Amino acid sequence: MTTLANRIPRILTVGTGAVGAIYSWRLSKSCHVTAVCRSNYEAVKKNGFDIDSVKFGKEIFRPNNVVRTVSEAITTDTPSYDYILVTLKALPESYNVAEIIAPAVTSDTTTIVLIQNGLGVEEPITHQFPNNPLISIVAYIGTSQLEPGKILMVGRESLVVGPYLQAKTNADKQRAEFIEALQKGNVDVQQVDDVERVRWQKLFWNAAFSPVCAMTGMNTTQLLANEEAMNVVKSVMKEVIDAANAHGYQFDHKEQITNMIARTEATAQNYKPSMQLDKERSSPMEVEVILGTPLKQAKQKGLQVPNLELMHSLCSATNALIISNGRNSQL
């Protein structure tokens, strides 16, 4: 049984960009929300989030508290949180999420919620906090921060929530309560039996289309019209499906590839994936969780995945340059 009727859960959102702002806003309908903001701190602290959403409408969302760091969120009034919602970009090349949230994690009692892209994002959390409940969520949403604190959300959204089967602590009770809080904010929640299966399936698209768009500079419509580029997309996608099936899943190659391409043609014309946008902005790309982890998983099973390996090498080299240039510009 969930207990939202009897209490107001305290939520700490870490990484309050576009995705974090949208879901913090929806959770605030039944929860107390503290937002950790970095580059947008001044704007949000002063004016809140100015949100324009086709689905949810327009509103100025003011979190209960706005802070710069996780440590700053721990006060005498709020010594602990029921949930830590992580919506940071998944960049293990640049930082360890577990270390960032550690000051706010109370042993055994704080539930850690991940809304992040890619595969293997749970591993640093289960390693450092094995006794804390973990909720892993896959998001399907189109949203961006146009300027600090100004959020645009296009179309609808959906969150896929289910057990992370390798977790060391049962989170059924906490997951049910968190889903209830999301639904009170009119969020579309789909429940599954194995969230990692959904992560693999999302990766079929993300590991193929995203890096090819990023490396070629083509958007999805241009890519779909380019035979050579699409040959690369299909080759990488096949190898990622191979890796998933080697870990016990039974995805049909032809069905998945056909569906991914058809869905792109139908719903994602002239679209630039986040990896491509990051490259254009000279921001670090989510290379390891989108390409590195499936590559590692494939090699663990003895698979030959030359296209995935080459794509990972190209994107990793590009990422290293972006990160290096970013550090140099701060000197």
mmCIF file of N, CA and C in Angstrom, residues 3-84:
data_model
loop_
_atom_site.group_PDB
_atom_site.id
_atom_site.type_symbol
_atom_site.label_atom_id
_atom_site.label_comp_id
_atom_site.label_asym_id
_atom_site.label_seq_id
_atom_site.Cartn_x
_atom_site.Cartn_y
_atom_site.Cartn_z
ATOM 1 N N THR A 3 1.317 5.471 0.633
ATOM 2 C CA THR A 3 0.899 6.286 1.769
ATOM 3 C C THR A 3 0.867 7.773 1.420
ATOM 4 N N LEU A 4 0.711 8.101 0.137
ATOM 5 C CA LEU A 4 0.716 9.509 -0.244
ATOM 6 C C LEU A 4 -0.400 10.291 0.441
ATOM 7 N N ALA A 5 -1.491 9.615 0.738
ATOM 8 C CA ALA A 5 -2.607 10.309 1.388
ATOM 9 C C ALA A 5 -2.229 10.752 2.796
ATOM 10 N N ASN A 6 -1.226 10.108 3.379
ATOM 11 C CA ASN A 6 -0.872 10.366 4.767
ATOM 12 C C ASN A 6 0.344 11.247 4.942
ATOM 13 N N ARG A 7 1.088 11.523 3.871
ATOM 14 C CA ARG A 7 2.306 12.306 4.029
ATOM 15 C C ARG A 7 2.681 12.979 2.714
ATOM 16 N N ILE A 8 3.622 13.913 2.819
ATOM 17 C CA ILE A 8 4.131 14.610 1.636
ATOM 18 C C ILE A 8 5.593 14.208 1.471
ATOM 19 N N PRO A 9 5.908 13.356 0.507
ATOM 20 C CA PRO A 9 7.296 12.934 0.314
ATOM 21 C C PRO A 9 8.201 14.110 -0.041
ATOM 22 N N ARG A 10 9.437 14.039 0.441
ATOM 23 C CA ARG A 10 10.430 15.057 0.121
ATOM 24 C C ARG A 10 11.330 14.527 -0.992
ATOM 25 N N ILE A 11 11.435 15.313 -2.053
ATOM 26 C CA ILE A 11 12.201 14.899 -3.220
ATOM 27 C C ILE A 11 13.313 15.904 -3.486
ATOM 28 N N LEU A 12 14.516 15.389 -3.736
ATOM 29 C CA LEU A 12 15.648 16.214 -4.142
ATOM 30 C C LEU A 12 15.967 15.880 -5.596
ATOM 31 N N THR A 13 15.809 16.855 -6.489
ATOM 32 C CA THR A 13 16.122 16.646 -7.894
ATOM 33 C C THR A 13 17.533 17.127 -8.173
ATOM 34 N N VAL A 14 18.356 16.227 -8.694
ATOM 35 C CA VAL A 14 19.752 16.548 -8.983
ATOM 36 C C VAL A 14 19.936 16.568 -10.500
ATOM 37 N N GLY A 15 20.237 17.759 -11.016
ATOM 38 C CA GLY A 15 20.354 17.915 -12.461
ATOM 39 C C GLY A 15 19.061 18.475 -13.021
ATOM 40 N N THR A 16 18.683 19.673 -12.547
ATOM 41 C CA THR A 16 17.371 20.204 -12.916
ATOM 42 C C THR A 16 17.468 21.035 -14.190
ATOM 43 N N GLY A 17 17.684 20.314 -15.309
ATOM 44 C CA GLY A 17 17.590 20.916 -16.628
ATOM 45 C C GLY A 17 16.172 20.753 -17.121
ATOM 46 N N ALA A 18 16.011 20.486 -18.414
ATOM 47 C CA ALA A 18 14.664 20.412 -18.987
ATOM 48 C C ALA A 18 13.874 19.227 -18.443
ATOM 49 N N VAL A 19 14.455 18.025 -18.513
ATOM 50 C CA VAL A 19 13.741 16.832 -18.038
ATOM 51 C C VAL A 19 13.493 16.920 -16.535
ATOM 52 N N GLY A 20 14.507 17.316 -15.787
ATOM 53 C CA GLY A 20 14.349 17.447 -14.342
ATOM 54 C C GLY A 20 13.301 18.466 -13.959
ATOM 55 N N ALA A 21 13.238 19.559 -14.712
ATOM 56 C CA ALA A 21 12.248 20.600 -14.412
ATOM 57 C C ALA A 21 10.828 20.098 -14.651
ATOM 58 N N ILE A 22 10.614 19.411 -15.774
ATOM 59 C CA ILE A 22 9.271 18.920 -16.094
ATOM 60 C C ILE A 22 8.779 17.957 -15.023
ATOM 61 N N TYR A 23 9.593 16.969 -14.675
ATOM 62 C CA TYR A 23 9.102 15.953 -13.737
ATOM 63 C C TYR A 23 9.101 16.449 -12.290
ATOM 64 N N SER A 24 9.967 17.385 -11.944
ATOM 65 C CA SER A 24 9.876 18.017 -10.618
ATOM 66 C C SER A 24 8.568 18.795 -10.514
ATOM 67 N N TRP A 25 8.220 19.485 -11.570
ATOM 68 C CA TRP A 25 6.963 20.253 -11.642
ATOM 69 C C TRP A 25 5.766 19.341 -11.423
ATOM 70 N N ARG A 26 5.750 18.208 -12.123
ATOM 71 C CA ARG A 26 4.612 17.303 -11.990
ATOM 72 C C ARG A 26 4.576 16.658 -10.601
ATOM 73 N N LEU A 27 5.732 16.324 -10.052
ATOM 74 C CA LEU A 27 5.792 15.717 -8.717
ATOM 75 C C LEU A 27 5.409 16.720 -7.633
ATOM 76 N N SER A 28 5.624 18.007 -7.912
ATOM 77 C CA SER A 28 5.330 19.032 -6.907
ATOM 78 C C SER A 28 3.836 19.128 -6.604
ATOM 79 N N LYS A 29 3.002 18.503 -7.434
ATOM 80 C CA LYS A 29 1.565 18.522 -7.182
ATOM 81 C C LYS A 29 1.212 17.726 -5.914
ATOM 82 N N SER A 30 2.115 16.829 -5.500
ATOM 83 C CA SER A 30 1.845 16.041 -4.289
ATOM 84 C C SER A 30 3.071 15.889 -3.390
ATOM 85 N N CYS A 31 4.201 16.504 -3.785
ATOM 86 C CA CYS A 31 5.447 16.322 -3.043
ATOM 87 C C CYS A 31 6.124 17.670 -2.763
ATOM 88 N N HIS A 32 7.033 17.651 -1.803
ATOM 89 C CA HIS A 32 7.900 18.796 -1.507
ATOM 90 C C HIS A 32 9.168 18.614 -2.340
ATOM 91 N N VAL A 33 9.495 19.598 -3.185
ATOM 92 C CA VAL A 33 10.593 19.439 -4.136
ATOM 93 C C VAL A 33 11.694 20.473 -3.897
ATOM 94 N N THR A 34 12.913 19.974 -3.749
ATOM 95 C CA THR A 34 14.107 20.818 -3.736
ATOM 96 C C THR A 34 14.880 20.547 -5.019
ATOM 97 N N ALA A 35 15.251 21.606 -5.730
ATOM 98 C CA ALA A 35 15.936 21.466 -7.014
ATOM 99 C C ALA A 35 17.385 21.923 -6.902
ATOM 100 N N VAL A 36 18.292 21.050 -7.328
ATOM 101 C CA VAL A 36 19.701 21.425 -7.426
ATOM 102 C C VAL A 36 19.930 21.967 -8.832
ATOM 103 N N CYS A 37 20.256 23.245 -8.927
ATOM 104 C CA CYS A 37 20.480 23.903 -10.217
ATOM 105 C C CYS A 37 21.916 24.424 -10.279
ATOM 106 N N ARG A 38 22.498 24.350 -11.443
ATOM 107 C CA ARG A 38 23.861 24.873 -11.598
ATOM 108 C C ARG A 38 23.850 26.107 -12.501
ATOM 109 N N SER A 39 23.941 25.902 -13.809
ATOM 110 C CA SER A 39 24.026 27.048 -14.720
ATOM 111 C C SER A 39 22.757 27.892 -14.708
ATOM 112 N N ASN A 40 21.641 27.300 -14.341
ATOM 113 C CA ASN A 40 20.383 28.051 -14.326
ATOM 114 C C ASN A 40 19.972 28.494 -12.919
ATOM 115 N N TYR A 41 20.884 28.418 -11.961
ATOM 116 C CA TYR A 41 20.536 28.696 -10.558
ATOM 117 C C TYR A 41 19.965 30.103 -10.365
ATOM 118 N N GLU A 42 20.677 31.111 -10.858
ATOM 119 C CA GLU A 42 20.249 32.500 -10.619
ATOM 120 C C GLU A 42 18.857 32.747 -11.189
ATOM 121 N N ALA A 43 18.622 32.268 -12.417
ATOM 122 C CA ALA A 43 17.332 32.487 -13.074
ATOM 123 C C ALA A 43 16.199 31.789 -12.328
ATOM 124 N N VAL A 44 16.442 30.532 -11.925
ATOM 125 C CA VAL A 44 15.383 29.751 -11.265
ATOM 126 C C VAL A 44 15.138 30.261 -9.844
ATOM 127 N N LYS A 45 16.204 30.612 -9.151
ATOM 128 C CA LYS A 45 16.057 31.131 -7.791
ATOM 129 C C LYS A 45 15.216 32.414 -7.793
ATOM 130 N N LYS A 46 15.435 33.250 -8.806
ATOM 131 C CA LYS A 46 14.735 34.536 -8.872
ATOM 132 C C LYS A 46 13.330 34.408 -9.445
ATOM 133 N N ASN A 47 13.190 33.650 -10.540
ATOM 134 C CA ASN A 47 11.936 33.666 -11.301
ATOM 135 C C ASN A 47 11.225 32.322 -11.391
ATOM 136 N N GLY A 48 11.819 31.238 -10.891
ATOM 137 C CA GLY A 48 11.251 29.913 -11.070
ATOM 138 C C GLY A 48 11.464 29.424 -12.489
ATOM 139 N N PHE A 49 10.850 28.289 -12.818
ATOM 140 C CA PHE A 49 10.903 27.749 -14.175
ATOM 141 C C PHE A 49 9.698 28.249 -14.964
ATOM 142 N N ASP A 50 9.957 28.853 -16.100
ATOM 143 C CA ASP A 50 8.894 29.294 -17.003
ATOM 144 C C ASP A 50 8.678 28.164 -18.005
ATOM 145 N N ILE A 51 7.618 27.380 -17.806
ATOM 146 C CA ILE A 51 7.408 26.154 -18.574
ATOM 147 C C ILE A 51 6.256 26.319 -19.558
ATOM 148 N N ASP A 52 6.506 25.885 -20.787
ATOM 149 C CA ASP A 52 5.492 25.886 -21.845
ATOM 150 C C ASP A 52 5.405 24.460 -22.374
ATOM 151 N N SER A 53 4.296 23.786 -22.089
ATOM 152 C CA SER A 53 4.131 22.380 -22.450
ATOM 153 C C SER A 53 2.817 22.172 -23.184
ATOM 154 N N VAL A 54 2.901 21.494 -24.323
ATOM 155 C CA VAL A 54 1.683 21.169 -25.067
ATOM 156 C C VAL A 54 0.756 20.312 -24.216
ATOM 157 N N LYS A 55 1.324 19.368 -23.494
ATOM 158 C CA LYS A 55 0.505 18.441 -22.699
ATOM 159 C C LYS A 55 0.018 19.055 -21.387
ATOM 160 N N PHE A 56 0.920 19.711 -20.655
ATOM 161 C CA PHE A 56 0.600 20.148 -19.297
ATOM 162 C C PHE A 56 0.206 21.622 -19.192
ATOM 163 N N GLY A 57 0.394 22.396 -20.256
ATOM 164 C CA GLY A 57 0.041 23.809 -20.226
ATOM 165 C C GLY A 57 1.225 24.702 -19.875
ATOM 166 N N LYS A 58 0.920 25.960 -19.598
ATOM 167 C CA LYS A 58 1.940 26.945 -19.254
ATOM 168 C C LYS A 58 1.840 27.288 -17.775
ATOM 169 N N GLU A 59 3.002 27.394 -17.140
ATOM 170 C CA GLU A 59 2.996 27.698 -15.705
ATOM 171 C C GLU A 59 4.382 28.146 -15.278
ATOM 172 N N ILE A 60 4.428 29.006 -14.274
ATOM 173 C CA ILE A 60 5.684 29.314 -13.594
ATOM 174 C C ILE A 60 5.804 28.343 -12.424
ATOM 175 N N PHE A 61 6.784 27.466 -12.490
ATOM 176 C CA PHE A 61 6.982 26.465 -11.438
ATOM 177 C C PHE A 61 8.108 26.919 -10.516
ATOM 178 N N ARG A 62 7.767 27.086 -9.260
ATOM 179 C CA ARG A 62 8.755 27.464 -8.251
ATOM 180 C C ARG A 62 8.948 26.295 -7.281
ATOM 181 N N PRO A 63 10.075 25.608 -7.360
ATOM 182 C CA PRO A 63 10.333 24.531 -6.393
ATOM 183 C C PRO A 63 10.291 25.081 -4.966
ATOM 184 N N ASN A 64 10.055 24.195 -4.012
ATOM 185 C CA ASN A 64 10.025 24.633 -2.613
ATOM 186 C C ASN A 64 11.363 25.231 -2.192
ATOM 187 N N ASN A 65 12.448 24.641 -2.702
ATOM 188 C CA ASN A 65 13.795 25.162 -2.444
ATOM 189 C C ASN A 65 14.614 25.048 -3.723
ATOM 190 N N VAL A 66 15.513 25.992 -3.938
ATOM 191 C CA VAL A 66 16.460 25.945 -5.052
ATOM 192 C C VAL A 66 17.857 26.120 -4.479
ATOM 193 N N VAL A 67 18.744 25.173 -4.755
ATOM 194 C CA VAL A 67 20.093 25.200 -4.201
ATOM 195 C C VAL A 67 21.108 24.964 -5.322
ATOM 196 N N ARG A 68 22.377 25.273 -5.028
ATOM 197 C CA ARG A 68 23.439 25.103 -6.023
ATOM 198 C C ARG A 68 24.065 23.705 -5.993
ATOM 199 N N THR A 69 24.105 23.093 -4.806
ATOM 200 C CA THR A 69 24.777 21.804 -4.645
ATOM 201 C C THR A 69 23.937 20.866 -3.794
ATOM 202 N N VAL A 70 24.267 19.577 -3.869
ATOM 203 C CA VAL A 70 23.575 18.582 -3.051
ATOM 204 C C VAL A 70 23.826 18.855 -1.572
ATOM 205 N N SER A 71 25.048 19.201 -1.208
ATOM 206 C CA SER A 71 25.367 19.476 0.201
ATOM 207 C C SER A 71 24.528 20.623 0.743
ATOM 208 N N GLU A 72 24.293 21.637 -0.090
ATOM 209 C CA GLU A 72 23.511 22.800 0.314
ATOM 210 C C GLU A 72 22.053 22.430 0.587
ATOM 211 N N ALA A 73 21.611 21.299 0.028
ATOM 212 C CA ALA A 73 20.216 20.876 0.197
ATOM 213 C C ALA A 73 19.967 20.243 1.556
ATOM 214 N N ILE A 74 21.028 19.892 2.273
ATOM 215 C CA ILE A 74 20.882 19.270 3.593
ATOM 216 C C ILE A 74 20.915 20.368 4.645
ATOM 217 N N THR A 75 19.775 20.596 5.277
ATOM 218 C CA THR A 75 19.660 21.664 6.275
ATOM 219 C C THR A 75 19.016 21.109 7.541
ATOM 220 N N THR A 76 18.952 21.949 8.563
ATOM 221 C CA THR A 76 18.292 21.509 9.804
ATOM 222 C C THR A 76 16.803 21.279 9.567
ATOM 223 N N ASP A 77 16.208 22.072 8.663
ATOM 224 C CA ASP A 77 14.792 21.893 8.342
ATOM 225 C C ASP A 77 14.556 20.652 7.483
ATOM 226 N N THR A 78 15.527 20.336 6.601
ATOM 227 C CA THR A 78 15.405 19.174 5.720
ATOM 228 C C THR A 78 16.685 18.341 5.820
ATOM 229 N N PRO A 79 16.800 17.551 6.898
ATOM 230 C CA PRO A 79 18.030 16.769 7.087
ATOM 231 C C PRO A 79 18.125 15.547 6.172
ATOM 232 N N SER A 80 16.987 15.137 5.569
ATOM 233 C CA SER A 80 17.007 13.965 4.703
ATOM 234 C C SER A 80 15.869 14.050 3.695
ATOM 235 N N TYR A 81 15.954 13.193 2.662
ATOM 236 C CA TYR A 81 14.947 13.151 1.602
ATOM 237 C C TYR A 81 14.440 11.727 1.427
ATOM 238 N N ASP A 82 13.173 11.620 1.057
ATOM 239 C CA ASP A 82 12.608 10.306 0.775
ATOM 240 C C ASP A 82 13.122 9.772 -0.566
ATOM 241 N N TYR A 83 13.232 10.702 -1.541
ATOM 242 C CA TYR A 83 13.668 10.320 -2.882
ATOM 243 C C TYR A 83 14.709 11.306 -3.396
ATOM 244 N N ILE A 84 15.740 10.775 -4.025
ATOM 245 C CA ILE A 84 16.665 11.597 -4.804
ATOM 246 C C ILE A 84 16.405 11.270 -6.263
#
